[in-house]
Amino acid sequence: MTSDPDRTPRDAHEEGHSPACDAAPVVLLVEDDGLLLMEAADTLAEAGFTVLEAPHADQALKVLESRPDVELLMTDVDMPLGSMNGFALARLVSRRWPRIPVLVVSGMGSPGPHDMPPGARFIPKPYAPSALVRTLHDTVRRAA
């Protein structure tokens, strides 16, 4: 790919491309199961995401406070460590960082009527890696 010195960033944006769109989206992955964390992180990295990992909600909040480049939160629900589960984390992130879309995953059943913040998405476990990647790319596009 070559660059055209006469092209402006606005031209690229109007054609559906922008320098920001070319950067790897940064996703914060919150999962207490080490094997699932590693598998999901590998899947997302192979799909072009920059992956930050946290084993529980408290660590996820520390990452969010120190990394303003996080563009998406993906969290498991059942996390025995830390002070809150994934639903509480999703609601807190939605309030504190409303620009960050949230994806909640769980093998423990579907969310109840007040579990998820507005606009959050849910995927039941086990999920197909392709479905996860497709959902995250769609979520990033919607937020742009």
mmCIF file with all atom_site columns, C-alpha atoms in Angstrom:
data_model
loop_
_atom_site.group_PDB
_atom_site.id
_atom_site.type_symbol
_atom_site.label_atom_id
_atom_site.label_alt_id
_atom_site.label_comp_id
_atom_site.label_asym_id
_atom_site.label_entity_id
_atom_site.label_seq_id
_atom_site.pdbx_PDB_ins_code
_atom_site.Cartn_x
_atom_site.Cartn_y
_atom_site.Cartn_z
_atom_site.occupancy
_atom_site.B_iso_or_equiv
_atom_site.pdbx_formal_charge
_atom_site.auth_seq_id
_atom_site.auth_comp_id
_atom_site.auth_asym_id
_atom_site.auth_atom_id
_atom_site.pdbx_PDB_model_num
ATOM 1   C CA . MET A 1 1   ? 0.000   0.000   0.000  1.00 0.00 ? 1   MET A CA 1
ATOM 2   C CA . THR A 1 2   ? 1.413   3.382   -0.969 1.00 0.00 ? 2   THR A CA 1
ATOM 3   C CA . SER A 1 3   ? 0.444   6.742   0.399  1.00 0.00 ? 3   SER A CA 1
ATOM 4   C CA . ASP A 1 4   ? -0.696  9.644   -1.714 1.00 0.00 ? 4   ASP A CA 1
ATOM 5   C CA . PRO A 1 5   ? 0.780   12.927  -0.425 1.00 0.00 ? 5   PRO A CA 1
ATOM 6   C CA . ASP A 1 6   ? -2.154  14.840  -1.918 1.00 0.00 ? 6   ASP A CA 1
ATOM 7   C CA . ARG A 1 7   ? -4.729  12.781  -0.005 1.00 0.00 ? 7   ARG A CA 1
ATOM 8   C CA . THR A 1 8   ? -5.983  14.309  3.210  1.00 0.00 ? 8   THR A CA 1
ATOM 9   C CA . PRO A 1 9   ? -7.212  12.377  6.236  1.00 0.00 ? 9   PRO A CA 1
ATOM 10  C CA . ARG A 1 10  ? -10.672 13.738  5.408  1.00 0.00 ? 10  ARG A CA 1
ATOM 11  C CA . ASP A 1 11  ? -10.500 12.147  1.926  1.00 0.00 ? 11  ASP A CA 1
ATOM 12  C CA . ALA A 1 12  ? -9.658  8.807   3.499  1.00 0.00 ? 12  ALA A CA 1
ATOM 13  C CA . HIS A 1 13  ? -12.457 9.167   6.031  1.00 0.00 ? 13  HIS A CA 1
ATOM 14  C CA . GLU A 1 14  ? -15.011 9.988   3.333  1.00 0.00 ? 14  GLU A CA 1
ATOM 15  C CA . GLU A 1 15  ? -13.975 6.836   1.483  1.00 0.00 ? 15  GLU A CA 1
ATOM 16  C CA . GLY A 1 16  ? -14.562 4.776   4.621  1.00 0.00 ? 16  GLY A CA 1
ATOM 17  C CA . HIS A 1 17  ? -10.937 4.664   5.723  1.00 0.00 ? 17  HIS A CA 1
ATOM 18  C CA . SER A 1 18  ? -9.262  6.601   8.460  1.00 0.00 ? 18  SER A CA 1
ATOM 19  C CA . PRO A 1 19  ? -5.930  6.251   10.177 1.00 0.00 ? 19  PRO A CA 1
ATOM 20  C CA . ALA A 1 20  ? -7.749  5.373   13.416 1.00 0.00 ? 20  ALA A CA 1
ATOM 21  C CA . CYS A 1 21  ? -9.668  2.597   11.648 1.00 0.00 ? 21  CYS A CA 1
ATOM 22  C CA . ASP A 1 22  ? -6.389  1.025   10.532 1.00 0.00 ? 22  ASP A CA 1
ATOM 23  C CA . ALA A 1 23  ? -5.108  0.726   14.111 1.00 0.00 ? 23  ALA A CA 1
ATOM 24  C CA . ALA A 1 24  ? -5.776  -2.495  15.980 1.00 0.00 ? 24  ALA A CA 1
ATOM 25  C CA . PRO A 1 25  ? -8.764  -1.993  18.298 1.00 0.00 ? 25  PRO A CA 1
ATOM 26  C CA . VAL A 1 26  ? -7.789  -2.341  21.960 1.00 0.00 ? 26  VAL A CA 1
ATOM 27  C CA . VAL A 1 27  ? -9.975  -4.810  23.859 1.00 0.00 ? 27  VAL A CA 1
ATOM 28  C CA . LEU A 1 28  ? -9.807  -5.449  27.589 1.00 0.00 ? 28  LEU A CA 1
ATOM 29  C CA . LEU A 1 29  ? -10.519 -9.132  28.201 1.00 0.00 ? 29  LEU A CA 1
ATOM 30  C CA . VAL A 1 30  ? -11.651 -10.020 31.732 1.00 0.00 ? 30  VAL A CA 1
ATOM 31  C CA . GLU A 1 31  ? -11.704 -13.757 32.453 1.00 0.00 ? 31  GLU A CA 1
ATOM 32  C CA . ASP A 1 32  ? -10.789 -15.669 35.608 1.00 0.00 ? 32  ASP A CA 1
ATOM 33  C CA . ASP A 1 33  ? -10.181 -19.020 33.909 1.00 0.00 ? 33  ASP A CA 1
ATOM 34  C CA . GLY A 1 34  ? -6.552  -18.953 32.727 1.00 0.00 ? 34  GLY A CA 1
ATOM 35  C CA . LEU A 1 35  ? -7.093  -21.360 29.823 1.00 0.00 ? 35  LEU A CA 1
ATOM 36  C CA . LEU A 1 36  ? -10.167 -19.512 28.531 1.00 0.00 ? 36  LEU A CA 1
ATOM 37  C CA . LEU A 1 37  ? -8.343  -16.200 28.935 1.00 0.00 ? 37  LEU A CA 1
ATOM 38  C CA . MET A 1 38  ? -5.408  -17.488 26.893 1.00 0.00 ? 38  MET A CA 1
ATOM 39  C CA . GLU A 1 39  ? -7.635  -18.988 24.177 1.00 0.00 ? 39  GLU A CA 1
ATOM 40  C CA . ALA A 1 40  ? -9.776  -15.857 23.831 1.00 0.00 ? 40  ALA A CA 1
ATOM 41  C CA . ALA A 1 41  ? -6.714  -13.583 23.866 1.00 0.00 ? 41  ALA A CA 1
ATOM 42  C CA . ASP A 1 42  ? -5.049  -15.656 21.122 1.00 0.00 ? 42  ASP A CA 1
ATOM 43  C CA . THR A 1 43  ? -8.232  -15.664 19.027 1.00 0.00 ? 43  THR A CA 1
ATOM 44  C CA . LEU A 1 44  ? -8.629  -11.904 19.309 1.00 0.00 ? 44  LEU A CA 1
ATOM 45  C CA . ALA A 1 45  ? -4.949  -11.174 18.654 1.00 0.00 ? 45  ALA A CA 1
ATOM 46  C CA . GLU A 1 46  ? -5.070  -13.341 15.516 1.00 0.00 ? 46  GLU A CA 1
ATOM 47  C CA . ALA A 1 47  ? -8.146  -11.367 14.423 1.00 0.00 ? 47  ALA A CA 1
ATOM 48  C CA . GLY A 1 48  ? -6.254  -8.082  14.659 1.00 0.00 ? 48  GLY A CA 1
ATOM 49  C CA . PHE A 1 49  ? -7.158  -6.838  18.122 1.00 0.00 ? 49  PHE A CA 1
ATOM 50  C CA . THR A 1 50  ? -4.696  -5.544  20.688 1.00 0.00 ? 50  THR A CA 1
ATOM 51  C CA . VAL A 1 51  ? -5.608  -7.529  23.803 1.00 0.00 ? 51  VAL A CA 1
ATOM 52  C CA . LEU A 1 52  ? -5.188  -6.441  27.406 1.00 0.00 ? 52  LEU A CA 1
ATOM 53  C CA . GLU A 1 53  ? -5.920  -9.101  30.022 1.00 0.00 ? 53  GLU A CA 1
ATOM 54  C CA . ALA A 1 54  ? -7.342  -9.001  33.530 1.00 0.00 ? 54  ALA A CA 1
ATOM 55  C CA . PRO A 1 55  ? -8.197  -11.999 35.729 1.00 0.00 ? 55  PRO A CA 1
ATOM 56  C CA . HIS A 1 56  ? -10.962 -10.172 37.654 1.00 0.00 ? 56  HIS A CA 1
ATOM 57  C CA . ALA A 1 57  ? -12.953 -6.940  37.778 1.00 0.00 ? 57  ALA A CA 1
ATOM 58  C CA . ASP A 1 58  ? -10.680 -5.100  40.214 1.00 0.00 ? 58  ASP A CA 1
ATOM 59  C CA . GLN A 1 59  ? -7.689  -5.587  37.940 1.00 0.00 ? 59  GLN A CA 1
ATOM 60  C CA . ALA A 1 60  ? -9.822  -4.566  34.947 1.00 0.00 ? 60  ALA A CA 1
ATOM 61  C CA . LEU A 1 61  ? -10.631 -1.252  36.637 1.00 0.00 ? 61  LEU A CA 1
ATOM 62  C CA . LYS A 1 62  ? -6.929  -0.602  37.226 1.00 0.00 ? 62  LYS A CA 1
ATOM 63  C CA . VAL A 1 63  ? -6.278  -1.221  33.530 1.00 0.00 ? 63  VAL A CA 1
ATOM 64  C CA . LEU A 1 64  ? -9.113  1.100   32.499 1.00 0.00 ? 64  LEU A CA 1
ATOM 65  C CA . GLU A 1 65  ? -7.825  3.841   34.796 1.00 0.00 ? 65  GLU A CA 1
ATOM 66  C CA . SER A 1 66  ? -4.330  3.612   33.310 1.00 0.00 ? 66  SER A CA 1
ATOM 67  C CA . ARG A 1 67  ? -5.130  2.919   29.642 1.00 0.00 ? 67  ARG A CA 1
ATOM 68  C CA . PRO A 1 68  ? -7.323  5.525   27.930 1.00 0.00 ? 68  PRO A CA 1
ATOM 69  C CA . ASP A 1 69  ? -6.903  3.626   24.642 1.00 0.00 ? 69  ASP A CA 1
ATOM 70  C CA . VAL A 1 70  ? -9.249  0.766   25.651 1.00 0.00 ? 70  VAL A CA 1
ATOM 71  C CA . GLU A 1 71  ? -11.993 0.662   23.015 1.00 0.00 ? 71  GLU A CA 1
ATOM 72  C CA . LEU A 1 72  ? -13.976 -2.385  24.129 1.00 0.00 ? 72  LEU A CA 1
ATOM 73  C CA . LEU A 1 73  ? -14.597 -4.433  27.268 1.00 0.00 ? 73  LEU A CA 1
ATOM 74  C CA . MET A 1 74  ? -15.245 -8.169  27.104 1.00 0.00 ? 74  MET A CA 1
ATOM 75  C CA . THR A 1 75  ? -16.021 -9.693  30.486 1.00 0.00 ? 75  THR A CA 1
ATOM 76  C CA . ASP A 1 76  ? -17.014 -13.046 31.890 1.00 0.00 ? 76  ASP A CA 1
ATOM 77  C CA . VAL A 1 77  ? -19.784 -12.999 34.508 1.00 0.00 ? 77  VAL A CA 1
ATOM 78  C CA . ASP A 1 78  ? -18.719 -15.474 37.171 1.00 0.00 ? 78  ASP A CA 1
ATOM 79  C CA . MET A 1 79  ? -15.406 -14.342 38.666 1.00 0.00 ? 79  MET A CA 1
ATOM 80  C CA . PRO A 1 80  ? -14.835 -15.533 42.248 1.00 0.00 ? 80  PRO A CA 1
ATOM 81  C CA . LEU A 1 81  ? -11.837 -13.242 42.757 1.00 0.00 ? 81  LEU A CA 1
ATOM 82  C CA . GLY A 1 82  ? -12.318 -9.516  43.037 1.00 0.00 ? 82  GLY A CA 1
ATOM 83  C CA . SER A 1 83  ? -15.075 -7.395  44.483 1.00 0.00 ? 83  SER A CA 1
ATOM 84  C CA . MET A 1 84  ? -17.715 -7.778  41.749 1.00 0.00 ? 84  MET A CA 1
ATOM 85  C CA . ASN A 1 85  ? -18.960 -10.070 39.031 1.00 0.00 ? 85  ASN A CA 1
ATOM 86  C CA . GLY A 1 86  ? -18.977 -9.304  35.308 1.00 0.00 ? 86  GLY A CA 1
ATOM 87  C CA . PHE A 1 87  ? -22.484 -7.827  35.292 1.00 0.00 ? 87  PHE A CA 1
ATOM 88  C CA . ALA A 1 88  ? -21.522 -5.310  37.997 1.00 0.00 ? 88  ALA A CA 1
ATOM 89  C CA . LEU A 1 89  ? -18.309 -4.532  36.113 1.00 0.00 ? 89  LEU A CA 1
ATOM 90  C CA . ALA A 1 90  ? -20.265 -4.013  32.883 1.00 0.00 ? 90  ALA A CA 1
ATOM 91  C CA . ARG A 1 91  ? -22.668 -1.584  34.581 1.00 0.00 ? 91  ARG A CA 1
ATOM 92  C CA . LEU A 1 92  ? -19.815 0.315   36.258 1.00 0.00 ? 92  LEU A CA 1
ATOM 93  C CA . VAL A 1 93  ? -17.819 0.626   33.030 1.00 0.00 ? 93  VAL A CA 1
ATOM 94  C CA . SER A 1 94  ? -20.937 1.768   31.193 1.00 0.00 ? 94  SER A CA 1
ATOM 95  C CA . ARG A 1 95  ? -21.374 4.586   33.737 1.00 0.00 ? 95  ARG A CA 1
ATOM 96  C CA . ARG A 1 96  ? -17.718 5.627   34.154 1.00 0.00 ? 96  ARG A CA 1
ATOM 97  C CA . TRP A 1 97  ? -16.573 5.098   30.560 1.00 0.00 ? 97  TRP A CA 1
ATOM 98  C CA . PRO A 1 98  ? -19.751 5.391   28.454 1.00 0.00 ? 98  PRO A CA 1
ATOM 99  C CA . ARG A 1 99  ? -17.731 5.455   25.199 1.00 0.00 ? 99  ARG A CA 1
ATOM 100 C CA . ILE A 1 100 ? -16.510 1.882   25.810 1.00 0.00 ? 100 ILE A CA 1
ATOM 101 C CA . PRO A 1 101 ? -18.891 -0.755  24.450 1.00 0.00 ? 101 PRO A CA 1
ATOM 102 C CA . VAL A 1 102 ? -19.367 -3.864  26.590 1.00 0.00 ? 102 VAL A CA 1
ATOM 103 C CA . LEU A 1 103 ? -19.637 -7.531  25.660 1.00 0.00 ? 103 LEU A CA 1
ATOM 104 C CA . VAL A 1 104 ? -20.588 -9.966  28.436 1.00 0.00 ? 104 VAL A CA 1
ATOM 105 C CA . VAL A 1 105 ? -19.992 -13.710 28.108 1.00 0.00 ? 105 VAL A CA 1
ATOM 106 C CA . SER A 1 106 ? -21.187 -16.468 30.413 1.00 0.00 ? 106 SER A CA 1
ATOM 107 C CA . GLY A 1 107 ? -21.732 -20.188 30.597 1.00 0.00 ? 107 GLY A CA 1
ATOM 108 C CA . MET A 1 108 ? -24.076 -19.760 33.553 1.00 0.00 ? 108 MET A CA 1
ATOM 109 C CA . GLY A 1 109 ? -27.222 -18.789 31.637 1.00 0.00 ? 109 GLY A CA 1
ATOM 110 C CA . SER A 1 110 ? -28.709 -15.663 30.138 1.00 0.00 ? 110 SER A CA 1
ATOM 111 C CA . PRO A 1 111 ? -28.741 -12.276 31.851 1.00 0.00 ? 111 PRO A CA 1
ATOM 112 C CA . GLY A 1 112 ? -31.755 -11.121 33.813 1.00 0.00 ? 112 GLY A CA 1
ATOM 113 C CA . PRO A 1 113 ? -33.691 -7.955  32.984 1.00 0.00 ? 113 PRO A CA 1
ATOM 114 C CA . HIS A 1 114 ? -31.460 -5.605  35.020 1.00 0.00 ? 114 HIS A CA 1
ATOM 115 C CA . ASP A 1 115 ? -28.100 -7.386  34.744 1.00 0.00 ? 115 ASP A CA 1
ATOM 116 C CA . MET A 1 116 ? -26.796 -5.683  31.610 1.00 0.00 ? 116 MET A CA 1
ATOM 117 C CA . PRO A 1 117 ? -26.231 -1.966  31.036 1.00 0.00 ? 117 PRO A CA 1
ATOM 118 C CA . PRO A 1 118 ? -28.041 -0.385  28.093 1.00 0.00 ? 118 PRO A CA 1
ATOM 119 C CA . GLY A 1 119 ? -26.383 -1.195  24.778 1.00 0.00 ? 119 GLY A CA 1
ATOM 120 C CA . ALA A 1 120 ? -24.277 -4.074  26.108 1.00 0.00 ? 120 ALA A CA 1
ATOM 121 C CA . ARG A 1 121 ? -24.176 -7.334  24.163 1.00 0.00 ? 121 ARG A CA 1
ATOM 122 C CA . PHE A 1 122 ? -24.220 -10.903 25.476 1.00 0.00 ? 122 PHE A CA 1
ATOM 123 C CA . ILE A 1 123 ? -22.756 -14.149 24.116 1.00 0.00 ? 123 ILE A CA 1
ATOM 124 C CA . PRO A 1 124 ? -23.334 -17.488 25.873 1.00 0.00 ? 124 PRO A CA 1
ATOM 125 C CA . LYS A 1 125 ? -20.405 -19.836 26.458 1.00 0.00 ? 125 LYS A CA 1
ATOM 126 C CA . PRO A 1 126 ? -19.185 -21.874 24.831 1.00 0.00 ? 126 PRO A CA 1
ATOM 127 C CA . TYR A 1 127 ? -18.924 -19.561 21.841 1.00 0.00 ? 127 TYR A CA 1
ATOM 128 C CA . ALA A 1 128 ? -17.376 -20.200 18.456 1.00 0.00 ? 128 ALA A CA 1
ATOM 129 C CA . PRO A 1 129 ? -14.201 -18.144 17.980 1.00 0.00 ? 129 PRO A CA 1
ATOM 130 C CA . SER A 1 130 ? -15.568 -16.828 14.662 1.00 0.00 ? 130 SER A CA 1
ATOM 131 C CA . ALA A 1 131 ? -18.778 -15.638 16.371 1.00 0.00 ? 131 ALA A CA 1
ATOM 132 C CA . LEU A 1 132 ? -16.744 -13.878 19.048 1.00 0.00 ? 132 LEU A CA 1
ATOM 133 C CA . VAL A 1 133 ? -14.561 -12.097 16.493 1.00 0.00 ? 133 VAL A CA 1
ATOM 134 C CA . ARG A 1 134 ? -17.554 -11.142 14.353 1.00 0.00 ? 134 ARG A CA 1
ATOM 135 C CA . THR A 1 135 ? -19.427 -9.753  17.387 1.00 0.00 ? 135 THR A CA 1
ATOM 136 C CA . LEU A 1 136 ? -16.441 -7.721  18.586 1.00 0.00 ? 136 LEU A CA 1
ATOM 137 C CA . HIS A 1 137 ? -15.755 -6.261  15.134 1.00 0.00 ? 137 HIS A CA 1
ATOM 138 C CA . ASP A 1 138 ? -19.451 -5.367  14.824 1.00 0.00 ? 138 ASP A CA 1
ATOM 139 C CA . THR A 1 139 ? -19.401 -3.764  18.271 1.00 0.00 ? 139 THR A CA 1
ATOM 140 C CA . VAL A 1 140 ? -16.334 -1.670  17.428 1.00 0.00 ? 140 VAL A CA 1
ATOM 141 C CA . ARG A 1 141 ? -17.939 -0.549  14.141 1.00 0.00 ? 141 ARG A CA 1
ATOM 142 C CA . ARG A 1 142 ? -21.147 0.470   15.906 1.00 0.00 ? 142 ARG A CA 1
ATOM 143 C CA . ALA A 1 143 ? -19.214 2.507   18.461 1.00 0.00 ? 143 ALA A CA 1
ATOM 144 C CA . ALA A 1 144 ? -17.179 4.367   15.814 1.00 0.00 ? 144 ALA A CA 1
#
